[in-house]
Amino acid sequence: MAVNRESIAKVVSGNGIRTGQQYLEGLRDDREVWTGGKRIADVTAEPGMGRGAETLALFLDKQHSAEFQDSVTYMADDNTRCAMAFKAPKSVEDIKARGAAYYEWAKWSNGMFGRTPDYKNASLMAFASAPDFLSQGVKGPGGAAMAQNMANFYDYVRTNDKVLTHTLVNPAINHAQAAAGKYSAKVALQVVKETDEGIIVNGARLLATLGPLADEIEVFPSTVLKGSDENIPFAFAFAIPIATPGLKLICRDTYDHGKSHFDAPLSSRYEEMDAVVIFENVFVPWERVFMYGQPELCNQAFNATNAVVHMAHQVACSKLAKSEFMVGLMCAIAKATGRDKDLYTKGLIAEVMQMTETVRALLFSSEAQAHPDQHGNFIPLRSPLDTSRNLFPKMYPRMVEILQLLGSSSLMATPTEADFSNDLAPDVEQYFQLANLESKDRVALYRLAHDVAVSGFGNRQALYERFFFGPPALMASAYFDIYSKDSLVDRVDSLLSSN
Ligand SMILES: Cc1cc2nc3c(=O)[nH]c(=O)nc-3n(C[C@H](O)[C@H](O)[C@H](O)COP(=O)(O)OP(=O)(O)OC[C@H]3O[C@@H](n4cnc5c(N)ncnc54)[C@H](O)[C@@H]3O)c2cc1C
């Protein structure tokens, strides 16, 4: 729903939630973003990038609309209206309210704008709620300062509605080295100097989704570092503005090729952009450092603060919205072709329905069994969310495959919007009709399916779902490790010992 920007600007002064216009203005700074061999002057005006920023601006505007405000924001104790993901949950109801807000945000793009700000905000809330954990970070000026730094950063992001990206993964020139929990000084991000004012870092990180369109970047620990002295320079967590001198973002090719919403319904709206991040002697002030020089502390961070649980909660809500959309799209195709009575077609779509209901059930289970955590908050039950985030990287590519199977050559029979108003119009009107759909509606439907299942945008979505939460093999291995299995083995032992 479009929201009047001018009226919003008058309403919001004093609020923690920003308007889309305020967000866009904030992106017009000195950030160093590169694409296609050139540095971008203004990301909001850049072809292939600006429309993604405009989409996020519209989403931020929705936080102000009467229709959504109560579900996606809350009034904080300091009387500031803030995005719901910042709310520290103190009850099962709070967990459900957070889940409802995540789901609402995701529905605005049907899950196709994956990196909405609530993802990072959920994690920031968890880190700020764990001062006892961060207080173990003793390096840098002032021992417990690290926890206070995090509390200050949380308040800054919360009350200014800043949009965050994050980058966790070091590039590896040798995967055996990386698998052994070590990093190469040639490429990995590391501390090269320490001063009274802060640290200076050099190197690169993979990958910052939304990086060019974010206000701040969290540079947090890559998850598995060997706790040896040689890894101390690679062990830290900090956050800095994207427009920090020496910080460079190198973008992948855009998937928004300037087409109309009719011709490219998703890529014309939801290009969120990914970028490799280069740090060339970047200065990070101490007040923005949250962990420092302690690999073992860094390794525990996402688990010990429960940030991973809150992030997985946001992810499950967003994947539910995305799965539902896939079911809707497939049913629309089946209906249009008259194949909604066909056994084979129904069987394929039923598979996607079952995947969707699996995500829904896991989410329900997790929220319904929310419980107090060690930091005074409530958290959703972790195991169903872990199950969901391990399953979805396999489910989504299968959903895409099923859409290809349903669409077949129709995914290629895609004249453009212009063909309905040029000399070709009579032909496309006649030859692209379906039993239950006029030609233009059929082309619109299959262009949407094309954008999901065939286009560069669609393929990047599948890659994103496979990898954004981490390497699937390592995630599965961690799942195995924390799975509650001893009592199950006991039952086997008990049977065998009764022989
Ligand atoms: C579209 C997209 C967006 C992303 N956005 C972000 C972001 O915003 N922020 C961020 O920090 N990261 C982001 N990532 C990076 C993501 O975290 C990594 O892709 C993921 O952690 C995998 O790491 P890698 O790409 O280095 O792959 P690799 O580690 O090189 O893995 C390649 C393959 O090898 C397998 N593998 C790796 N190690 C082992 C092992 N020890 N044993 C067996 N198999 C193994 C993996 O499962 C994978 O299949 C994004 C990735 C993609 C594709």
XYZ file of C-alpha atoms and ligand atoms in Angstrom:
552
model
C 0.000 0.000 0.000
C 1.490 3.370 -0.993
C 1.847 5.836 1.850
C 1.867 9.608 1.554
C 5.431 10.618 2.367
C 4.731 14.278 3.092
C 2.096 13.584 5.718
C 4.325 10.977 7.312
C 7.257 13.364 7.654
C 5.087 15.619 9.836
C 3.878 12.800 12.044
C 7.144 11.113 12.803
C 9.267 13.718 14.477
C 10.373 12.263 17.808
C 9.641 8.726 16.722
C 12.222 5.992 16.427
C 10.836 4.792 13.110
C 12.000 6.520 9.975
C 10.133 7.323 6.806
C 11.251 5.938 3.499
C 12.341 9.408 2.464
C 14.564 9.744 5.516
C 16.097 6.368 4.752
C 16.798 7.294 1.125
C 18.356 10.609 2.134
C 20.611 8.745 4.553
C 21.982 6.611 1.716
C 23.187 9.693 -0.168
C 26.566 9.900 1.542
C 30.222 9.211 0.726
C 29.916 5.426 0.599
C 32.286 3.699 -1.805
C 30.230 1.265 -3.854
C 31.486 -0.211 -7.099
C 29.546 -1.910 -9.862
C 30.239 -2.709 -13.506
C 33.703 -1.160 -13.392
C 32.698 2.184 -11.923
C 32.103 3.836 -8.565
C 28.482 4.747 -7.916
C 27.785 8.404 -7.101
C 24.333 7.873 -5.555
C 23.012 4.360 -4.887
C 19.421 5.620 -4.740
C 19.668 6.898 -8.315
C 21.755 4.052 -9.717
C 20.012 1.977 -12.400
C 19.787 -1.594 -11.180
C 20.008 -0.563 -7.529
C 17.793 2.444 -6.896
C 14.523 0.540 -7.247
C 15.564 -1.883 -4.506
C 16.194 1.108 -2.223
C 12.810 2.529 -3.196
C 11.163 -0.768 -2.228
C 12.773 -0.758 1.196
C 11.726 2.898 1.567
C 8.119 1.883 0.907
C 8.401 -0.842 3.539
C 9.734 1.640 6.098
C 6.794 3.908 5.270
C 4.420 1.079 6.065
C 5.639 1.176 9.663
C 3.758 4.491 9.852
C 0.484 3.380 8.345
C -2.524 2.747 10.572
C -2.916 -0.649 8.952
C 0.462 -1.998 10.073
C 1.846 0.176 12.843
C 0.481 -1.824 15.763
C 1.778 -5.096 14.383
C 5.271 -4.053 13.231
C 6.239 -1.463 15.863
C 5.996 -1.023 19.641
C 6.301 1.781 22.159
C 9.584 1.313 24.036
C 10.094 2.187 27.710
C 11.797 5.437 26.708
C 8.584 6.445 24.935
C 10.067 5.943 21.503
C 8.131 4.080 18.844
C 10.496 1.427 17.472
C 10.467 -1.493 15.075
C 9.109 -4.636 16.760
C 12.312 -6.658 16.231
C 14.043 -4.457 18.835
C 11.579 -5.421 21.548
C 13.225 -7.651 24.161
C 10.648 -10.436 24.597
C 9.498 -11.038 28.166
C 6.684 -13.520 27.518
C 5.347 -16.050 25.033
C 3.007 -13.294 23.808
C 6.004 -11.062 23.064
C 7.580 -13.878 21.054
C 4.367 -14.291 19.078
C 4.137 -10.536 18.514
C 7.681 -10.527 17.168
C 6.830 -13.464 14.918
C 3.722 -11.708 13.632
C 5.800 -8.628 12.797
C 8.442 -10.680 10.957
C 5.702 -12.397 8.965
C 4.062 -9.087 8.085
C 7.351 -7.621 6.841
C 7.994 -10.744 4.766
C 4.544 -10.698 3.191
C 5.249 -7.234 1.760
C 7.645 -8.881 -0.701
C 6.308 -12.434 -0.415
C 9.718 -13.285 1.009
C 11.496 -12.136 -2.147
C 13.297 -9.250 -0.418
C 15.140 -11.554 1.933
C 17.203 -9.126 3.942
C 14.617 -6.877 5.520
C 16.048 -4.964 8.511
C 14.194 -7.103 11.087
C 16.690 -9.943 10.469
C 19.653 -8.006 11.791
C 17.590 -6.117 14.365
C 16.532 -9.433 15.917
C 20.162 -10.389 16.383
C 21.126 -6.956 17.730
C 18.403 -7.188 20.378
C 19.853 -10.529 21.490
C 23.438 -9.249 21.668
C 22.370 -6.178 23.645
C 20.446 -8.426 26.043
C 23.564 -10.428 26.913
C 25.868 -7.964 28.729
C 27.232 -10.692 30.990
C 28.508 -12.549 27.967
C 30.070 -9.516 26.272
C 31.622 -8.319 29.545
C 34.040 -11.228 29.211
C 35.651 -9.233 26.423
C 38.456 -7.668 28.384
C 40.753 -6.178 25.753
C 40.713 -2.592 24.634
C 40.287 0.331 26.990
C 38.011 -0.524 29.893
C 37.083 -4.194 30.451
C 33.295 -4.173 30.617
C 33.187 -1.445 27.972
C 32.408 -3.965 25.252
C 28.977 -4.711 26.723
C 28.266 -0.996 27.113
C 29.387 -0.423 23.525
C 26.815 -2.953 22.392
C 24.065 -1.419 24.525
C 24.847 2.006 23.049
C 24.881 0.660 19.514
C 21.560 -1.106 20.041
C 20.002 2.133 21.304
C 21.447 4.083 18.405
C 20.122 1.656 15.778
C 16.778 1.217 17.566
C 16.002 4.892 18.032
C 17.262 5.929 14.595
C 15.769 2.951 12.724
C 19.081 2.303 10.998
C 19.259 -0.414 8.359
C 22.029 -2.944 8.985
C 23.857 -5.460 6.885
C 26.417 -7.907 8.189
C 29.424 -9.804 6.984
C 30.671 -12.916 8.740
C 32.727 -14.953 6.308
C 36.412 -14.499 5.481
C 37.488 -15.314 1.955
C 39.674 -18.420 1.881
C 42.525 -19.041 -0.495
C 42.837 -22.560 0.808
C 39.747 -24.410 1.994
C 41.736 -26.957 4.000
C 43.147 -24.052 5.977
C 39.661 -22.581 6.483
C 38.242 -25.968 7.486
C 40.966 -26.179 10.132
C 39.687 -22.898 11.612
C 42.578 -20.764 10.363
C 42.659 -17.776 8.046
C 45.064 -16.399 5.495
C 46.567 -13.013 6.286
C 46.636 -12.388 2.521
C 42.852 -12.077 2.224
C 41.037 -12.422 5.533
C 39.978 -9.392 7.534
C 42.393 -8.776 10.405
C 43.538 -6.181 12.903
C 46.756 -4.553 11.708
C 47.111 -1.817 14.324
C 45.755 -0.873 17.722
C 45.712 2.700 19.014
C 44.226 4.461 22.047
C 41.321 5.555 19.863
C 40.541 2.266 18.168
C 41.728 -0.465 15.825
C 42.729 -0.475 12.183
C 41.597 -3.418 10.075
C 42.624 -4.643 6.669
C 41.368 -7.430 4.397
C 38.084 -8.636 2.919
C 34.826 -10.265 3.959
C 32.095 -12.202 2.124
C 29.293 -11.226 1.638
C 27.061 -8.293 2.529
C 23.519 -8.697 1.261
C 21.910 -5.250 1.146
C 25.363 -3.771 1.857
C 25.130 -0.904 -0.651
C 21.651 -0.039 0.635
C 22.389 -0.288 4.363
C 23.372 2.424 6.818
C 25.726 0.367 8.952
C 27.637 -2.872 8.628
C 28.135 -5.360 11.437
C 31.441 -7.164 11.020
C 30.977 -10.116 13.296
C 32.990 -13.270 13.939
C 33.098 -15.992 11.394
C 31.774 -18.861 13.397
C 34.630 -21.301 13.788
C 38.042 -19.979 14.690
C 40.631 -22.185 16.360
C 41.331 -20.736 19.782
C 45.041 -20.326 19.065
C 47.200 -17.189 19.324
C 47.616 -17.003 15.560
C 43.864 -16.372 15.241
C 43.759 -13.436 17.652
C 44.036 -10.815 14.856
C 40.968 -12.350 13.151
C 38.788 -12.413 16.275
C 36.551 -9.365 16.748
C 33.092 -7.936 16.334
C 32.428 -4.335 15.428
C 30.012 -2.143 13.511
C 30.707 0.944 11.427
C 28.801 3.117 8.958
C 28.930 1.948 5.343
C 30.330 5.390 4.502
C 33.504 4.811 6.529
C 36.729 5.835 4.739
C 38.559 2.822 3.306
C 35.433 0.615 3.201
C 34.684 -0.524 -0.349
C 31.765 -2.616 -1.580
C 32.165 -4.560 -4.803
C 28.708 -5.496 -6.104
C 27.711 -8.483 -8.147
C 25.876 -7.860 -11.447
C 22.423 -6.471 -10.894
C 19.326 -8.510 -11.747
C 17.192 -5.415 -12.147
C 17.565 -4.652 -15.828
C 15.212 -1.675 -15.810
C 12.211 -3.642 -17.033
C 8.644 -2.716 -16.141
C 6.865 -4.328 -13.195
C 4.809 -6.253 -15.756
C 7.859 -7.641 -17.528
C 9.914 -8.370 -14.407
C 7.565 -8.313 -11.420
C 10.157 -9.376 -8.869
C 13.523 -8.198 -10.152
C 12.118 -4.741 -10.892
C 11.202 -4.418 -7.202
C 13.318 -6.639 -4.953
C 16.936 -6.309 -6.083
C 18.593 -6.255 -2.643
C 22.171 -6.559 -3.983
C 25.093 -8.507 -2.514
C 28.606 -7.151 -2.234
C 32.064 -8.310 -1.266
C 33.465 -5.942 1.336
C 37.055 -4.674 1.216
C 38.580 -2.928 4.213
C 41.603 -0.823 3.323
C 43.147 0.250 6.634
C 39.738 1.053 8.050
C 39.671 2.796 11.430
C 37.162 1.425 13.954
C 36.733 3.473 17.148
C 36.797 1.459 20.395
C 33.224 2.450 21.191
C 32.113 0.443 18.171
C 34.077 -2.708 19.124
C 32.041 -5.436 20.864
C 34.473 -8.381 21.012
C 38.190 -8.298 20.606
C 41.099 -10.699 20.420
C 39.338 -13.695 21.975
C 38.632 -16.393 19.358
C 36.805 -18.651 21.821
C 34.480 -15.853 22.893
C 33.816 -15.046 19.234
C 33.050 -18.686 18.453
C 30.379 -18.812 21.147
C 28.822 -15.427 20.426
C 25.796 -16.250 18.273
C 24.839 -19.226 20.417
C 25.592 -17.786 23.848
C 23.615 -14.597 23.216
C 20.792 -16.590 21.548
C 21.134 -14.273 18.545
C 21.024 -17.344 16.299
C 17.641 -18.361 17.745
C 16.078 -14.946 17.231
C 17.496 -14.762 13.694
C 16.180 -18.245 12.935
C 12.769 -17.117 14.201
C 12.729 -14.196 11.763
C 13.876 -16.529 9.010
C 11.157 -19.126 9.643
C 8.461 -16.429 9.526
C 9.846 -15.050 6.301
C 10.153 -18.527 4.718
C 6.549 -19.239 5.619
C 5.453 -16.132 3.707
C 7.630 -17.171 0.771
C 6.359 -20.770 0.723
C 2.748 -19.605 0.840
C 3.434 -17.377 -2.130
C 4.894 -20.298 -4.068
C 1.756 -22.351 -3.376
C -0.403 -19.428 -4.509
C 1.571 -19.009 -7.722
C 1.423 -22.706 -8.554
C -2.306 -22.911 -7.863
C -2.887 -19.867 -10.067
C -1.018 -21.594 -12.910
C -2.909 -24.852 -12.404
C -6.209 -23.017 -12.448
C -5.334 -20.990 -15.539
C -4.410 -24.068 -17.528
C -7.315 -26.112 -16.214
C -4.821 -28.608 -14.790
C -6.089 -28.160 -11.256
C -8.048 -31.385 -11.745
C -5.017 -33.260 -12.998
C -3.550 -35.901 -10.652
C 0.080 -35.212 -11.586
C -0.261 -31.436 -11.207
C -2.069 -31.728 -7.909
C 0.604 -34.121 -6.653
C 3.383 -31.674 -7.464
C 1.662 -28.737 -5.815
C 0.673 -30.850 -2.817
C 4.387 -31.438 -2.248
C 4.909 -27.663 -1.972
C 1.847 -27.350 0.257
C 3.347 -29.985 2.567
C 6.656 -28.136 2.705
C 4.765 -24.960 3.565
C 2.817 -26.673 6.306
C 6.044 -28.151 7.671
C 7.516 -24.668 8.077
C 4.257 -23.443 9.624
C 4.145 -26.349 12.093
C 7.780 -25.884 13.105
C 7.214 -22.186 13.622
C 4.069 -22.837 15.676
C 5.854 -25.422 17.769
C 8.757 -23.097 18.410
C 6.610 -20.097 19.402
C 4.186 -22.140 21.508
C 7.111 -23.609 23.471
C 8.913 -20.287 23.950
C 10.668 -20.170 27.314
C 12.834 -17.927 29.478
C 16.503 -17.746 28.530
C 19.608 -17.125 30.637
C 19.575 -13.381 29.873
C 16.127 -12.563 31.267
C 14.345 -12.713 27.910
C 12.068 -15.275 26.343
C 13.233 -17.237 23.304
C 11.326 -19.465 20.891
C 12.201 -23.131 21.278
C 15.362 -23.579 19.264
C 15.086 -27.115 17.868
C 12.078 -26.558 15.550
C 13.734 -23.425 14.176
C 16.991 -25.287 13.609
C 14.998 -27.953 11.796
C 13.327 -25.346 9.619
C 16.569 -23.579 8.707
C 18.190 -26.885 7.793
C 15.215 -28.019 5.704
C 14.422 -24.843 3.810
C 17.698 -24.729 1.822
C 16.553 -28.064 0.334
C 12.874 -27.196 0.108
C 13.189 -23.980 -1.811
C 15.229 -25.318 -4.751
C 12.680 -28.162 -4.966
C 9.854 -25.612 -5.056
C 11.615 -23.857 -7.919
C 12.062 -27.180 -9.700
C 8.346 -27.921 -9.339
C 7.498 -24.514 -10.755
C 9.709 -25.287 -13.750
C 7.955 -28.632 -14.179
C 4.553 -26.950 -14.073
C 5.569 -24.110 -16.357
C 7.698 -25.844 -18.947
C 7.742 -23.977 -22.271
C 5.196 -21.455 -21.025
C 8.059 -20.021 -19.007
C 9.672 -19.170 -22.350
C 6.490 -18.009 -24.097
C 6.769 -14.562 -22.643
C 6.164 -11.626 -24.979
C 6.711 -8.268 -23.329
C 4.266 -5.646 -22.113
C 5.140 -3.605 -25.213
C 3.900 -6.385 -27.473
C 0.359 -5.717 -26.305
C 0.434 -2.231 -27.778
C 2.456 -2.640 -30.992
C 1.771 -4.333 -34.333
C 2.075 -7.718 -32.661
C -0.864 -7.057 -30.332
C -3.513 -9.027 -32.288
C -1.194 -12.051 -32.454
C -0.282 -12.075 -28.780
C -3.913 -11.498 -27.814
C -4.916 -14.558 -29.838
C -2.100 -17.048 -29.382
C -1.294 -16.591 -25.704
C -4.766 -17.091 -24.276
C -5.511 -19.978 -21.937
C -8.713 -21.830 -21.083
C -9.266 -19.712 -17.994
C -7.136 -16.636 -18.650
C -6.925 -13.873 -21.222
C -3.674 -13.454 -23.042
C -2.275 -10.471 -21.135
C -3.080 -12.039 -17.757
C -1.487 -15.292 -18.841
C 1.694 -13.540 -19.931
C 1.782 -11.603 -16.640
C 1.398 -14.832 -14.658
C 4.135 -16.679 -16.529
C 6.449 -13.688 -16.423
C 6.082 -13.814 -12.654
C 6.783 -17.550 -12.674
C 9.774 -16.876 -14.936
C 11.133 -14.337 -12.475
C 10.865 -16.935 -9.702
C 12.093 -20.013 -11.526
C 14.280 -19.035 -14.474
C 15.584 -15.466 -14.333
C 18.902 -14.384 -12.875
C 16.919 -12.921 -9.984
C 15.213 -16.278 -9.427
C 18.442 -18.241 -9.513
C 20.056 -15.879 -7.036
C 17.051 -16.420 -4.751
C 17.686 -20.172 -4.842
C 21.392 -19.659 -4.132
C 20.500 -17.322 -1.280
C 18.196 -19.885 0.286
C 20.864 -22.564 -0.007
C 23.611 -20.570 1.662
C 22.733 -17.335 3.422
C 22.500 -18.914 6.898
C 25.769 -20.802 6.448
C 27.308 -23.785 4.652
C 24.657 -26.559 4.636
C 27.155 -29.281 5.532
C 28.338 -27.413 8.606
C 24.810 -26.490 9.635
C 23.762 -30.144 9.409
C 26.793 -31.204 11.391
C 25.965 -28.664 14.137
C 22.356 -29.888 14.091
C 23.571 -33.427 14.681
C 25.793 -32.292 17.535
C 23.085 -30.477 19.497
C 20.260 -32.897 18.738
C 18.988 -34.563 21.900
C 19.891 -38.140 21.040
C 21.267 -39.860 24.155
C 17.906 -41.189 25.326
C 17.287 -42.559 21.832
C 20.561 -44.461 21.848
C 19.691 -45.698 25.355
C 16.537 -47.285 23.964
C 18.568 -49.162 21.381
C 21.061 -50.233 24.049
C 18.246 -51.309 26.300
C 16.721 -53.502 23.624
C 20.077 -55.071 22.805
C 20.906 -55.711 26.449
C 17.598 -57.478 26.951
C 18.642 -60.223 24.492
C 23.103 -14.908 -2.086
C 23.968 -14.978 -0.869
C 23.871 -13.986 0.093
C 24.690 -14.027 1.229
N 24.610 -13.012 2.141
C 25.464 -12.983 3.181
C 25.468 -11.907 4.123
O 24.663 -10.992 4.024
N 26.386 -11.913 5.106
C 27.300 -12.918 5.237
O 28.116 -12.872 6.146
N 27.332 -13.947 4.375
C 26.449 -14.004 3.355
N 26.495 -15.040 2.468
C 27.599 -15.983 2.585
C 27.221 -17.256 3.261
O 27.317 -17.091 4.650
C 28.186 -18.309 2.738
O 27.899 -18.509 1.376
C 28.086 -19.606 3.461
O 28.492 -19.458 4.794
C 28.974 -20.644 2.779
O 30.283 -20.201 2.763
P 31.075 -20.093 1.403
O 30.214 -19.377 0.407
O 32.414 -19.531 1.683
O 31.160 -21.556 0.868
P 32.231 -22.671 1.211
O 32.537 -22.665 2.670
O 33.325 -22.541 0.250
O 31.387 -23.964 0.916
C 31.168 -24.452 -0.392
C 30.509 -25.805 -0.277
O 31.340 -26.672 0.488
C 30.625 -27.173 1.621
N 31.522 -27.211 2.758
C 32.140 -26.168 3.348
N 32.886 -26.595 4.367
C 32.739 -27.936 4.439
C 33.249 -28.944 5.292
N 34.109 -28.677 6.283
N 32.876 -30.224 5.072
C 32.031 -30.534 4.061
N 31.520 -29.612 3.197
C 31.860 -28.336 3.401
C 29.520 -26.178 1.876
O 28.393 -26.780 2.555
C 29.178 -25.741 0.472
O 28.257 -26.633 -0.107
C 25.647 -15.059 1.372
C 25.738 -16.062 0.400
C 24.913 -16.030 -0.704
C 25.045 -17.118 -1.733
